[in-house]
PDB file of C-alpha atoms in Angstrom:
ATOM      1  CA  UNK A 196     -65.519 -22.780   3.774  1.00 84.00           C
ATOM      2  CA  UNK A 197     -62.966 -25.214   4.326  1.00 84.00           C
ATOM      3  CA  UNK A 198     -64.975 -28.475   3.880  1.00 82.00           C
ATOM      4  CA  UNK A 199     -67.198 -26.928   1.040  1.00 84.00           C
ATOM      5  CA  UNK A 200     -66.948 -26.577  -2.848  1.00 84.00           C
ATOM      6  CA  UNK A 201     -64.824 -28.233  -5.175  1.00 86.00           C
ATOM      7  CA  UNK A 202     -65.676 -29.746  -8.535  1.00 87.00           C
ATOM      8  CA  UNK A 203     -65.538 -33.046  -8.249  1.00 88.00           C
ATOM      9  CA  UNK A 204     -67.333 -35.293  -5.840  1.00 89.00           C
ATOM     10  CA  UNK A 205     -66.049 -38.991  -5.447  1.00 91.00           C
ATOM     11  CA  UNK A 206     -67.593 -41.392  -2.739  1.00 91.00           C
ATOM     12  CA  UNK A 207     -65.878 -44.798  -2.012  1.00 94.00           C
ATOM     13  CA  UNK A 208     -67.436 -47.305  -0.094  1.00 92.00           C
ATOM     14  CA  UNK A 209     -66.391 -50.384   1.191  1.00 93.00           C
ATOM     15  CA  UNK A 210     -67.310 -52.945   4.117  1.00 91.00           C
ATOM     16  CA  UNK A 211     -63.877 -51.872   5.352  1.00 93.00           C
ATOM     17  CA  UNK A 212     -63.062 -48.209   6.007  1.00 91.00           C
ATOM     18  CA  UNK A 213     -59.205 -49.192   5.095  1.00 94.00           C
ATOM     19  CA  UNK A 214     -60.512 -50.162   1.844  1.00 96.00           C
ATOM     20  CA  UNK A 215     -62.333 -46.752   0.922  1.00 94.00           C
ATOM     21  CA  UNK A 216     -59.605 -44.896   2.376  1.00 93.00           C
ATOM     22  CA  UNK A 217     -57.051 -46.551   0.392  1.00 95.00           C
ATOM     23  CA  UNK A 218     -59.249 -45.993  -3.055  1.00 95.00           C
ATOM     24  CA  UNK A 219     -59.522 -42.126  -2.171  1.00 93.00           C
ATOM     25  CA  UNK A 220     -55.723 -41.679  -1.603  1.00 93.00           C
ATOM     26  CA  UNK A 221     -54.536 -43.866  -4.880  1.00 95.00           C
ATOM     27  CA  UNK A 222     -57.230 -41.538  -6.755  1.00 94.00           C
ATOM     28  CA  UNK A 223     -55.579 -38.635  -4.722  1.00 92.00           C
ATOM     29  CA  UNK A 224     -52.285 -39.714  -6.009  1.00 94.00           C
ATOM     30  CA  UNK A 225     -52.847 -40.659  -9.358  1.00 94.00           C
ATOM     31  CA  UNK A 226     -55.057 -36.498 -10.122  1.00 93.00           C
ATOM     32  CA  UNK A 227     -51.636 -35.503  -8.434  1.00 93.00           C
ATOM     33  CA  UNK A 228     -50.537 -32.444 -10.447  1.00 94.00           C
ATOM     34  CA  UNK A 229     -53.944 -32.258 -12.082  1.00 94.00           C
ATOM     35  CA  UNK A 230     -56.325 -32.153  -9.131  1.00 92.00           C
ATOM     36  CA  UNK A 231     -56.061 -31.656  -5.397  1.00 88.00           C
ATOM     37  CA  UNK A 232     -57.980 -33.043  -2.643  1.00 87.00           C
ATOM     38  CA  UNK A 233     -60.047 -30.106  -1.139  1.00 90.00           C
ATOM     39  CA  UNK A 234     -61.934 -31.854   1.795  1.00 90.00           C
ATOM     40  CA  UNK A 235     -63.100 -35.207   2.772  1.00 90.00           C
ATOM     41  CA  UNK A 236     -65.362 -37.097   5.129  1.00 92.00           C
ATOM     42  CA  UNK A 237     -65.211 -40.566   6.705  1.00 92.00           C
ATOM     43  CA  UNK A 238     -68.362 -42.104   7.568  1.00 93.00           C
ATOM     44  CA  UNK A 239     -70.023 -45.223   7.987  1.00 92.00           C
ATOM     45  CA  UNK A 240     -73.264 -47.702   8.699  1.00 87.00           C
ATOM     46  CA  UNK A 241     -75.397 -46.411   5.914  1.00 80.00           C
ATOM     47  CA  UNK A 242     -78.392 -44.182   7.042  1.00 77.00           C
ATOM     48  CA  UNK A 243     -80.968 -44.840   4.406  1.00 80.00           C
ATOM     49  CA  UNK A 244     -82.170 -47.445   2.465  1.00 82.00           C
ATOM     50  CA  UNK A 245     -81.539 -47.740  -0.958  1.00 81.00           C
ATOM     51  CA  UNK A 246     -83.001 -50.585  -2.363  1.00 84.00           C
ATOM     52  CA  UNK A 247     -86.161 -53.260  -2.309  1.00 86.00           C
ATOM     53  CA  UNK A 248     -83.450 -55.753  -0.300  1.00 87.00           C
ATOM     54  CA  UNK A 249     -82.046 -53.529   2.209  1.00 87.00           C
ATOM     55  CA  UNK A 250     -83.356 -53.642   5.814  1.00 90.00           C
ATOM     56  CA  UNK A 251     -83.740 -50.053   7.187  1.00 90.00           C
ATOM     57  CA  UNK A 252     -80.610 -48.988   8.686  1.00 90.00           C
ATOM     58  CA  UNK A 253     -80.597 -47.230  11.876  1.00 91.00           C
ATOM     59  CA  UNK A 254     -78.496 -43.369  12.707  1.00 93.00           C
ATOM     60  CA  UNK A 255     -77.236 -42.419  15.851  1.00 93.00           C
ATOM     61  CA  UNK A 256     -80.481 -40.949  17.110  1.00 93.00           C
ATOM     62  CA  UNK A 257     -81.331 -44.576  17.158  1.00 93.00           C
ATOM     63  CA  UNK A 258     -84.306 -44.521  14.662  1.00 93.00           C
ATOM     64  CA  UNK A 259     -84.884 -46.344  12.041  1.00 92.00           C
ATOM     65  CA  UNK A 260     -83.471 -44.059   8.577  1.00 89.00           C
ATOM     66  CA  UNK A 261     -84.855 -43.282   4.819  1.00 86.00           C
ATOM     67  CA  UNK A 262     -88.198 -45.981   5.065  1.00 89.00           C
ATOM     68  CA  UNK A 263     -89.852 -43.120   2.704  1.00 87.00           C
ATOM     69  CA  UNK A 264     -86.171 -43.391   0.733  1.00 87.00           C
ATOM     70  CA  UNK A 265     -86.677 -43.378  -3.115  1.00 83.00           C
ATOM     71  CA  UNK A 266     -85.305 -46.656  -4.202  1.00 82.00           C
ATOM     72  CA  UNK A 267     -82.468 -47.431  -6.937  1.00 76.00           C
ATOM     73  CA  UNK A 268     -84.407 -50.497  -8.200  1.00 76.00           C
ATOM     74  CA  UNK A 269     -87.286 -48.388  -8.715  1.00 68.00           C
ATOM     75  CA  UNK A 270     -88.287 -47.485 -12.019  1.00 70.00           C
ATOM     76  CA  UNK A 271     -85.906 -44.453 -13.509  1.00 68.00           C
ATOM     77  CA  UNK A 272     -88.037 -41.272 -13.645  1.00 67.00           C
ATOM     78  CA  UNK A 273     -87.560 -38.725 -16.633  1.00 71.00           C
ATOM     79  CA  UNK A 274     -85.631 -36.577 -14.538  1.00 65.00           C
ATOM     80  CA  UNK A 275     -82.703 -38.466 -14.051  1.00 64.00           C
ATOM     81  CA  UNK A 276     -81.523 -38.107 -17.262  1.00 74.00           C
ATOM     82  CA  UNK A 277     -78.815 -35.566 -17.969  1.00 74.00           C
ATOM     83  CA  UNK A 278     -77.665 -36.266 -14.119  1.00 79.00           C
ATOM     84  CA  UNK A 279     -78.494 -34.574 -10.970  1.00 82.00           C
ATOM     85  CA  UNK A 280     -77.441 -32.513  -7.910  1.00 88.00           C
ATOM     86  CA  UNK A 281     -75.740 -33.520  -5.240  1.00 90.00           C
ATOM     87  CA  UNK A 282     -75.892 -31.804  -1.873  1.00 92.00           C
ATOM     88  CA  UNK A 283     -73.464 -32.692   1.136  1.00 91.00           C
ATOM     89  CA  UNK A 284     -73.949 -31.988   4.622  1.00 91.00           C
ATOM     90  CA  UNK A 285     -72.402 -32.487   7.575  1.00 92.00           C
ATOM     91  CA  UNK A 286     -75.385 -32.576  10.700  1.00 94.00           C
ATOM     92  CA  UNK A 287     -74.429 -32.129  14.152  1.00 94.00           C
ATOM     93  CA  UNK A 288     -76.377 -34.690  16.315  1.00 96.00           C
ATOM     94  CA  UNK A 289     -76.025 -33.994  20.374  1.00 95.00           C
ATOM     95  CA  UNK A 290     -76.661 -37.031  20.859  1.00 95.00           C
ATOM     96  CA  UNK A 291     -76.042 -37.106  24.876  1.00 95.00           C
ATOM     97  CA  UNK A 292     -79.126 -34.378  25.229  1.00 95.00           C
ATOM     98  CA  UNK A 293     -80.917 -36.810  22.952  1.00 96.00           C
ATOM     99  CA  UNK A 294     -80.418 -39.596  25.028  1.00 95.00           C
ATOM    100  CA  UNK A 295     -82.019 -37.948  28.156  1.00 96.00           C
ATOM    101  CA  UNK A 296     -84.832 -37.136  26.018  1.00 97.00           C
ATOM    102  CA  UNK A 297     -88.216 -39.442  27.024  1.00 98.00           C
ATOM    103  CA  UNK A 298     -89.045 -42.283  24.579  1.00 97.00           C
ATOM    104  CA  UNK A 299     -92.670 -41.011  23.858  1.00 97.00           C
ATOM    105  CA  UNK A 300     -90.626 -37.606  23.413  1.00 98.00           C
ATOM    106  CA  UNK A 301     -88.468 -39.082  20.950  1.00 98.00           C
ATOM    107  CA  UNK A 302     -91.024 -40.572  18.726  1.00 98.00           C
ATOM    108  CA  UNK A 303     -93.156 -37.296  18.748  1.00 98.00           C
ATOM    109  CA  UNK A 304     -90.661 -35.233  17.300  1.00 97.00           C
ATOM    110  CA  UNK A 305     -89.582 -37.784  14.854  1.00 97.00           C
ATOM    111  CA  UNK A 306     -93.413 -38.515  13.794  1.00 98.00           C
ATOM    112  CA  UNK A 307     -92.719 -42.791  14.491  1.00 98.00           C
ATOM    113  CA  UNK A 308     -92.431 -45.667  16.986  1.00 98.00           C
ATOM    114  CA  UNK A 309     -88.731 -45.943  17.826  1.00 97.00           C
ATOM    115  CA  UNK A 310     -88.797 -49.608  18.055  1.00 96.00           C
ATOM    116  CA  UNK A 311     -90.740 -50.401  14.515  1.00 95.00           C
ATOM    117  CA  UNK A 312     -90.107 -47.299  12.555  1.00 96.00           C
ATOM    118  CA  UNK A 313     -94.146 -47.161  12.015  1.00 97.00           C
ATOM    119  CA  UNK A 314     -95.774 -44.002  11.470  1.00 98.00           C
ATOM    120  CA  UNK A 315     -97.580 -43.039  14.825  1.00 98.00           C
ATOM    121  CA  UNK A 316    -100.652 -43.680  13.210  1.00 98.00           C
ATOM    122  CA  UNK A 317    -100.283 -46.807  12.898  1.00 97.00           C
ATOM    123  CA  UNK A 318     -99.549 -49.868  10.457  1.00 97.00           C
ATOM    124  CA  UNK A 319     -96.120 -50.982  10.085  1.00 97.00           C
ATOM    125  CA  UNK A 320     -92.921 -49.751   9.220  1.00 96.00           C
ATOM    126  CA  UNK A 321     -94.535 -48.627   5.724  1.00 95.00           C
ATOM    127  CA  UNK A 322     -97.672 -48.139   5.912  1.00 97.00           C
ATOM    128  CA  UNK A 323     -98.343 -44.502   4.723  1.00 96.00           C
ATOM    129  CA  UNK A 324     -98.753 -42.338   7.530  1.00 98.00           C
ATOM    130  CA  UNK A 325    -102.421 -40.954   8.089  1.00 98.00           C
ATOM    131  CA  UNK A 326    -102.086 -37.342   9.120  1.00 98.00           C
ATOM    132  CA  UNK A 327    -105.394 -36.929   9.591  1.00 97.00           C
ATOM    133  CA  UNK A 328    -105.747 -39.505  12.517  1.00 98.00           C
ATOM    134  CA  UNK A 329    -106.824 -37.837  15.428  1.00 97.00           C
ATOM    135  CA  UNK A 330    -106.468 -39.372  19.214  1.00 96.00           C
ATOM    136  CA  UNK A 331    -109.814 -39.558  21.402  1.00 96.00           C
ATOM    137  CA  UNK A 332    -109.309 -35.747  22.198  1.00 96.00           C
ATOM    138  CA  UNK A 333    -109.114 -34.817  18.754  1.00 96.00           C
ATOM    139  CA  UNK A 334    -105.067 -34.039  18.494  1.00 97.00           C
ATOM    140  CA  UNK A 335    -103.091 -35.389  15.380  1.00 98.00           C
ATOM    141  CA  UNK A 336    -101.634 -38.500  15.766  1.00 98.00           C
ATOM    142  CA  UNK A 337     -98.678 -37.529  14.024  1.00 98.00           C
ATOM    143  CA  UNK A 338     -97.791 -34.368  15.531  1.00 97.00           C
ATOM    144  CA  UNK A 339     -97.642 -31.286  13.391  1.00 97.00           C
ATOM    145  CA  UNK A 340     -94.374 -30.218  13.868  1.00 96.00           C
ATOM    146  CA  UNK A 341     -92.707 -33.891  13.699  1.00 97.00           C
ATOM    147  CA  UNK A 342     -90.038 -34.422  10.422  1.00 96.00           C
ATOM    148  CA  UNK A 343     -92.076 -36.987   9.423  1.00 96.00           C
ATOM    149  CA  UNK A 344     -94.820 -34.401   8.314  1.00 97.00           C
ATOM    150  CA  UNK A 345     -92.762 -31.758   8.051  1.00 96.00           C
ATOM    151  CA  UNK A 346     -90.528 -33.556   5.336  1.00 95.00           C
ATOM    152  CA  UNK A 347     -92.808 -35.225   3.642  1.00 96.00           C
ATOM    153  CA  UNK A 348     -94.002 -34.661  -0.233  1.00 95.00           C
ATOM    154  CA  UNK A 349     -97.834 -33.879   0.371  1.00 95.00           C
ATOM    155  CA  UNK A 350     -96.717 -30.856   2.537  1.00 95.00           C
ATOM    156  CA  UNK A 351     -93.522 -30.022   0.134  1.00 94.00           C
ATOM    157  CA  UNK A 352     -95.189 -29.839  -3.333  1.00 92.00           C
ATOM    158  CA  UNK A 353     -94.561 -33.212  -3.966  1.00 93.00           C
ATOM    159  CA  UNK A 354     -90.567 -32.782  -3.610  1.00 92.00           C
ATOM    160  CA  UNK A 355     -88.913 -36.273  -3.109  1.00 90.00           C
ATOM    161  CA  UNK A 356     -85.183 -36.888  -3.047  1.00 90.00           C
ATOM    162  CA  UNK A 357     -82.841 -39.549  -3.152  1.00 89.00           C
ATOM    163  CA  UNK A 358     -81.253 -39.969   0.546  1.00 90.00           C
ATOM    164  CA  UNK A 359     -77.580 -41.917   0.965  1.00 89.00           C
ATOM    165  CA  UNK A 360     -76.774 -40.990   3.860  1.00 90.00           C
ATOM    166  CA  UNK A 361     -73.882 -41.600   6.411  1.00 93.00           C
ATOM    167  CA  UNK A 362     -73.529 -41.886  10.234  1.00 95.00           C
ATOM    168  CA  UNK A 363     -69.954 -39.862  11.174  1.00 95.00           C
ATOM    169  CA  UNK A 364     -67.923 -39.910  14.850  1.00 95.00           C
ATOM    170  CA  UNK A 365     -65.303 -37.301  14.323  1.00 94.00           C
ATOM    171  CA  UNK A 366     -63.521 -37.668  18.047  1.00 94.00           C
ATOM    172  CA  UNK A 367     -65.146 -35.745  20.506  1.00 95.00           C
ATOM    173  CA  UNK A 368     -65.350 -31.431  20.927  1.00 90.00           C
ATOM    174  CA  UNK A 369     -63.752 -29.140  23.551  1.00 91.00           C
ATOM    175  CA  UNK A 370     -66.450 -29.945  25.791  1.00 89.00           C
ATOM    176  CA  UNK A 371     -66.047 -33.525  25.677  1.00 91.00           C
ATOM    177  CA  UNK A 372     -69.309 -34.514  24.206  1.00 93.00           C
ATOM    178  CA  UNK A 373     -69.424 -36.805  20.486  1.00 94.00           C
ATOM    179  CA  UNK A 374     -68.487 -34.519  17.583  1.00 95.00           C
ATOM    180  CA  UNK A 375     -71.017 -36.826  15.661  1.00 96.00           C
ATOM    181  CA  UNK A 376     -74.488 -37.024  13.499  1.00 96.00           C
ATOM    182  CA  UNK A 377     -74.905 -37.394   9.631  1.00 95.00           C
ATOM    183  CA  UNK A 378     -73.309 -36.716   7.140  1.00 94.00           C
ATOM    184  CA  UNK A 379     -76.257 -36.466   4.740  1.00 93.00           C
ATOM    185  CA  UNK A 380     -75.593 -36.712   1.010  1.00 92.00           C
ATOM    186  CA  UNK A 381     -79.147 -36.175  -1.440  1.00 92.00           C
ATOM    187  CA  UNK A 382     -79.653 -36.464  -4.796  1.00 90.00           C
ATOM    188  CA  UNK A 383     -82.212 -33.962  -6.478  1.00 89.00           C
ATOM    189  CA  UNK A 384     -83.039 -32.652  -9.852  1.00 86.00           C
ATOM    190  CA  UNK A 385     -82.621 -29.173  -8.751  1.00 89.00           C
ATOM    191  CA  UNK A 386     -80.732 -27.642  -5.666  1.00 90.00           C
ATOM    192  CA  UNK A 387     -84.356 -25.823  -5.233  1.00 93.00           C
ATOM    193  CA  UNK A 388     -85.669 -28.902  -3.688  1.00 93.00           C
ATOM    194  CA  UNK A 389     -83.552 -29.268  -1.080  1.00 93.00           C
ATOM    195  CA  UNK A 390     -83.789 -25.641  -0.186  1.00 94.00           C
ATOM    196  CA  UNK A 391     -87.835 -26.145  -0.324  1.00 93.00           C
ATOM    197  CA  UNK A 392     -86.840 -29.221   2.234  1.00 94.00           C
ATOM    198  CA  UNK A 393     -84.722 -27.618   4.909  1.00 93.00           C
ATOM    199  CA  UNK A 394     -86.776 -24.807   5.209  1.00 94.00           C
ATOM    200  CA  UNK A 395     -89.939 -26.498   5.739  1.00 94.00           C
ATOM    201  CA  UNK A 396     -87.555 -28.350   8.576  1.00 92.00           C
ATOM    202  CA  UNK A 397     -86.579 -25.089  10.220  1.00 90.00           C
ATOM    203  CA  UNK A 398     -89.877 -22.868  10.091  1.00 73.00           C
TER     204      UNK A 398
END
């Protein structure tokens, strides 16, 4: 409860942490009397790309972040006007059991090659994946129960958001491992598609 709700939601962003941080605490000071600061979150290394001249960024998984992103130099669709919902996140990544996870592991249960960020049936980085590839004994390509599939808008009635996401490293926990992973911020016309998202993710 304590890093949730609120009414307003600023984001400050900056080459420079300093910078950002400085921002949020003169905005603090000047809503001082009128506003308080309820929670905030420090992150950095942009996980998702966000327009045509952006290279894909990478998280702390190591994969390549937000290929499928929709872009801001895209046209404006319809439903942007009259604004849209924002959804904030905070997402635990262990990243040490990660890392002693097997490569060809890895890119099975993200649905693409590590290295290029291509779907694993082939192409490049976008080329649309083909979930109806098959390998010579007849099993998808793209594994069933990979994000790529699961998240994506043929299997999600078409549901597409607008990713800006964040890499965090909050210290470490009481068992000495990374308190880290994304902070994941999305942009939707309705709150429903992000429910519709996360629990395609999770069945």
């Amino acid at each position: 409860p304590g890093e949730s709700g609120g009414d307003l939601c600023i984001q400050a962003c900056a080459d420079d942490p300093q910078v950002a941080v400085h921002a949020i605490r003169n905005l603090s000071r000047i809503a001082f009397g009128r506003a308080r600061l309820r929670w905030s979150q420090l992150g950095f290394g942009r996980t998702s790309r966000t327009t045509t001249a952006q290279a894909t960024p990478r998280n702390l998984f190591g994969f390549k972040d937000g290929t499928a992103n929709i872009l801001a130099d895209d046209a404006e669709p319809a439903w942007m006007a009259g604004g849209s919902y924002l959804v904030a996140r905070k997402i635990a990544m262990l990243i040490e059991s990660w890392d002693r996870v097997r490569l060809a592991e890895q890119d099975a249960i993200v649905g693409r090659d590590k290295g290029e960020g291509a779907p694993l049936s082939g192409g490049d980085e976008f080329t649309a994946p083909d979930f109806a590839a098959t390998d010579a004994s007849g099993e998808p390509l793209i594994p069933t129960r990979s994000h790529v599939r699961l998240a994506h808008p043929e299997f999600n009635d078409g549901t597409r958001i607008l990713r800006r996401g964040y890499n965090f490293v909050d210290g470490n926990n009481d068992l000495g491992r990374l308190d880290a992973g994304l902070f994941f911020l999305s942009y939707q016309r309705s709150p429903d598609q992000f429910v519709r998202l996360q629990r395609a993710l999770s069945a």
